[in-house]
Amino acid sequence: MVSVRSIFTSPSSLTYHDLPWVIKHREDRCTLCGRCTSVCPVGAIYLTYRRQRVPKLDVLKKKRGNEYRHFVGIRQQTDIAKRCIGCGMCSMVCPNEAIGPEPNQNENRSHFIHNQKGEAYKRGGRRNSTGATILDRISFDRISMLTDPALDAGRHEFNYNTILGRVLSPEDYLKKKATGEWIPPTREVFPFIIGSMSFGALSPNMWLGLLQGVAYCNEVLGIPVVMATGEGGCPPWVLKSPFLKYIILQIASGYFGWDEIIRAIPEMQCDPAAIEIKYGQGAKPGDGGLLMWFKVSKLIARLRGVPEGVDLPSPPVHQTLYSIEESVMKMIQTMSMAFGFRVPVYPKISGSTSAKAVLNNLVRNPYASGLMIDGIDGGTGAAYDVSMQATGHPVASNLRECYLDLVAQGKQNEIPLFAAGGVGKNGNVTQNGMALIMLGASGVHVGKYIMQSAAGCLGNELGRCNVCNTGICPKGITSQNEKLYRRLDPDDVAQRVADTFMGIRTEMKKIMAPLGRSQSLPIGMSDALGIDDAAAAERLKINYIC
Amino acid sequence: MCRLALKSADEPFSPYEVLTAMEAMQEGYDGSGLGLLLRGIEFEDFKLHPRHVILSGIAHTERALNRMADYMTDSGYDFRYQHDFERRKGIIDERSRGRFKYVVRVYRVPERWKSLTKKEQEAELLATRLALRKDGEDHGGDLTVFSLWNDVITIKEVGWPLQVGNGLSLDDNRIRARVVMAQGRQNTNYGINLYACHPFFIQGISTMTNGENTAFIPVKEYLEGREVPGYLGYHSDSEVFAHILHYVTKVLGLPLEVYKHVITPLKTEELDRHPQGEFLKGLRTACRRLIIDGPNAVIGTLPDETCLLVMDQKKLRPATVGGRPGAWAIASEMCGVDALVPDRDPSLDFQPMREHTVIIPPERKELTIWSQFDPFSLAQAA
Ligand code: SF4
Ligand code: SF4
């Protein structure tokens, strides 16, 4: 027997019951194949030999004694760096359903020691808060089928596309048309946009799958989906391909990848869909992008013009410029000019009470083509947990305020507003997106939902997985490790992208038909929205229903 | 569903004719209200002069009537004539609604207007109407003003159309007009209000609709932001049709054909093949906030007595136009056209499809039918 005093325990010692996920292993089913231990992305489990004492009493010989049984079993690591992340890959590979993680129903003590070596907790994913969001609670309650001939979502034709790009007032349009002046470029796109996820954050297979899917949506299904790259450039073969027109290129504070882009301009077969200038991100406002060293592979290093295997943090702000006004103005103008004023250029900011100030600035800038507001529930590949959890502004009221501000100026949709941050967080992607559109968004950006839907991302808001920052993505979505990302077949991803957008399109029609809307996307149709929360209804200026 | 009837004829006729036509279309219609707009007016006992304007509305109290009269005088309008409706008692419930006077008054425009351009004069007329309307609203709604224009009379009342006509003795032939628009049924979506009753009027332009504009709120919010005087009220989702017509033709100065391209633009694939596709695509983008939605047939009239009919983009509502040189009718039901112009060749009746704009020109010789797919002349913009 080991004496209790000699047991080693330190302030950071944990038992497996202190961890967020507890592995349930059924010895009776385990064949000791070892697949779980080899697939586990964090090395949370190991095979080990154990000894069990079996007391033995020989009644006839009147002798007491012990026997020892040896067995092989799976054990869970309690080291914080190797804690189980609940990804469930072990269950996925187990031939006998002998193993799997279960969320710890008790407190989770690992929270207290996430700052080992003074490093605050970093992760990928998005805000870990569960339950219905405000968007989930909005319903579409102005049903016109009762008074008028019904629209048939299956049979009638619906115009559901939106405009990306600066929209002129009718007066200005006619004037400029008559005098032959420059008219800002616009694009007709599907209002659900694949939000910016960088080529460094995503694996090459994921990226290829998304792009293939997007191209299929455009060219075969007639759904003009576009996708945004995130910071870090775009593979040269894409830049020089006709697929570039489906891509929104992002420029952010690290300017990674832009050498390559600028060099490719003369060889581009078409213009990109738009340029997004990232000033902020909903998941981590005030923080720049971060690509951790283990994801900076040879390819990524080449694209970004940096050495391999170094951390690539982008500064929190665009350093070269003095004020945000100046920065926005100069960058928008520069980017517009680089593409011959043929490409819409718009900034992306994090949801914030100051969003209106940025918006008003853009209204006065004739080259600004839109504003993208990313709310607190937005996802990211890597950020400090505290930024994700507690920094930022939910998108619904932020977007609504900005829209109503434009309405008050008679300029709604002149600067089209795009919203993001938690769209589809609980799976209700179309409902969430349409709610935002009816609150005034011209479209929405969807990131995490697409990863879940198109590539089977395992992350959730209970802290499941969320290790996208470390390059060990068990699904091969956010890893630059070939061994991992070859798990992901780009063709399958493309297929799922097409499935997803076909589904969204049908659901959009199912929402629009009963509202009697088919001729145009119901942007700002707030009379059709209701929520069962009087305060939220008041704030969003929609109906209170109960 | 609303019932709409319009008749346009060279020979002035009694508005009662149109009310009887509405009776023909009574099936399925709840008769909850009537709106009448008359153009090309002839009074039995007064001759209109080009410098005359007609004010129509309802003074709900004597005080309101006096305030109205004072305001007009103070603004320099010279009172010339008042049409007193022969009010048959007991037909319209007037007492509970406070109908002191159904106003149809003719004024001579102020002397000082001689130096004003036509546009400025129109702006003045609008300003006067809005001021009177505001005055009524400031006094608990005791004054309702429908129109103030050269030769337009507007009558609106709650009740069964024929009954309203009888109550006001519209059958006495004392008022006749070359163009009469009539709509039956109050707005049902946004509460009962006289201002919510079609036809809607702004600076000589008028429309009425059967249907529902499901894009009402975004369109209304956009019009309200245009800072164009008179773009207010919106007690009905259909009022925006009149204002968009005004915006397109008067504010933007675009030809009438463009109205249809603004409210129900063609699809991108269709515009790709259109001779003016590039211009129209840009226009669609610039005017996308004015795209209407839902099932609608919009019937409109313009100051020069042009009448028009357009359908929603899916043609979800019925409407027929028919007639003969000199007399034409547009109605939401075919039987309405029968009743309005019986001596026509019904085989020539036309039911517009989603791309059509049907025009009855002021000469009333023949119909003009424009298709959205056809080119149009666009001097100043293209
Ligand atoms: S759930 Fe994932 S992290 Fe946990 S043991 Fe299984 S494979 Fe490893
Ligand atoms: S599956 Fe990959 S992308 Fe999804 S949460 Fe896990 S690590 Fe991130």
Tab-separated table of N, CA, C and O and ligand atoms in Angstrom, chain A residues 23 36 39-45 83-91 100-101, ligand 1:
chain	number	residue	atom	x	y	z
A	23	ILE	N	-13.155	10.405	-20.343
A	23	ILE	CA	-13.222	9.297	-21.287
A	23	ILE	C	-13.905	8.105	-20.638
A	23	ILE	O	-13.581	7.697	-19.526
A	36	CYS	N	-7.539	4.188	-31.165
A	36	CYS	CA	-7.930	5.429	-30.482
A	36	CYS	C	-6.700	6.208	-30.054
A	36	CYS	O	-6.627	7.421	-30.226
A	39	VAL	N	-5.076	7.865	-33.015
A	39	VAL	CA	-5.777	8.957	-33.696
A	39	VAL	C	-5.901	10.185	-32.814
A	39	VAL	O	-6.043	11.304	-33.303
A	40	CYS	N	-5.859	9.998	-31.517
A	40	CYS	CA	-6.138	11.127	-30.610
A	40	CYS	C	-5.214	12.304	-30.920
A	40	CYS	O	-3.982	12.172	-30.880
A	41	PRO	N	-5.769	13.462	-31.250
A	41	PRO	CA	-4.919	14.576	-31.683
A	41	PRO	C	-4.058	15.146	-30.568
A	41	PRO	O	-3.039	15.770	-30.847
A	42	VAL	N	-4.443	14.930	-29.322
A	42	VAL	CA	-3.678	15.558	-28.240
A	42	VAL	C	-2.936	14.543	-27.386
A	42	VAL	O	-2.282	14.913	-26.416
A	43	GLY	N	-3.070	13.303	-27.729
A	43	GLY	CA	-2.416	12.268	-26.906
A	43	GLY	C	-3.045	12.176	-25.535
A	43	GLY	O	-2.355	12.037	-24.528
A	44	ALA	N	-4.359	12.271	-25.489
A	44	ALA	CA	-5.049	12.305	-24.205
A	44	ALA	C	-5.179	10.926	-23.576
A	44	ALA	O	-5.462	10.818	-22.391
A	45	ILE	N	-5.016	9.895	-24.369
A	45	ILE	CA	-5.229	8.560	-23.833
A	45	ILE	C	-4.018	7.683	-24.118
A	45	ILE	O	-3.311	7.884	-25.108
A	83	ARG	N	-4.998	17.316	-22.171
A	83	ARG	CA	-6.355	16.992	-21.719
A	83	ARG	C	-7.232	16.631	-22.915
A	83	ARG	O	-7.044	17.150	-24.023
A	84	CYS	N	-8.143	15.772	-22.682
A	84	CYS	CA	-9.060	15.367	-23.752
A	84	CYS	C	-9.883	16.575	-24.182
A	84	CYS	O	-10.385	17.336	-23.345
A	85	ILE	N	-10.015	16.775	-25.488
A	85	ILE	CA	-10.765	17.924	-26.001
A	85	ILE	C	-12.156	17.511	-26.478
A	85	ILE	O	-12.883	18.301	-27.080
A	86	GLY	N	-12.496	16.290	-26.245
A	86	GLY	CA	-13.864	15.846	-26.557
A	86	GLY	C	-14.147	15.705	-28.031
A	86	GLY	O	-15.313	15.657	-28.444
A	87	CYS	N	-13.108	15.650	-28.833
A	87	CYS	CA	-13.357	15.635	-30.278
A	87	CYS	C	-14.102	14.385	-30.728
A	87	CYS	O	-14.866	14.419	-31.691
A	88	GLY	N	-13.892	13.296	-29.995
A	88	GLY	CA	-14.639	12.079	-30.346
A	88	GLY	C	-14.016	11.269	-31.460
A	88	GLY	O	-14.637	10.343	-31.971
A	89	MET	N	-12.785	11.627	-31.842
A	89	MET	CA	-12.140	10.844	-32.897
A	89	MET	C	-11.930	9.402	-32.457
A	89	MET	O	-11.999	8.472	-33.258
A	90	CYS	N	-11.681	9.221	-31.144
A	90	CYS	CA	-11.459	7.866	-30.651
A	90	CYS	C	-12.708	7.010	-30.887
A	90	CYS	O	-12.607	5.865	-31.337
A	91	SER	N	-13.882	7.592	-30.628
A	91	SER	CA	-15.116	6.819	-30.888
A	91	SER	C	-15.268	6.556	-32.375
A	91	SER	O	-15.789	5.533	-32.793
A	100	GLY	N	-15.206	6.634	-25.722
A	100	GLY	CA	-15.751	7.926	-26.157
A	100	GLY	C	-15.696	8.936	-25.033
A	100	GLY	O	-15.642	8.565	-23.862
A	101	PRO	N	-15.673	10.236	-25.396
A	101	PRO	CA	-15.623	11.269	-24.362
A	101	PRO	C	-17.037	11.634	-23.893
A	101	PRO	O	-17.978	11.571	-24.672
C	1	SF4	S1	-12.172	12.490	-27.595
C	1	SF4	FE1	-10.539	13.184	-28.912
C	1	SF4	S2	-9.094	14.112	-27.523
C	1	SF4	FE2	-10.458	12.866	-26.299
C	1	SF4	S3	-9.457	10.938	-26.168
C	1	SF4	FE3	-10.843	10.763	-27.852
C	1	SF4	S4	-9.579	11.319	-29.594
C	1	SF4	FE4	-8.477	11.979	-27.799
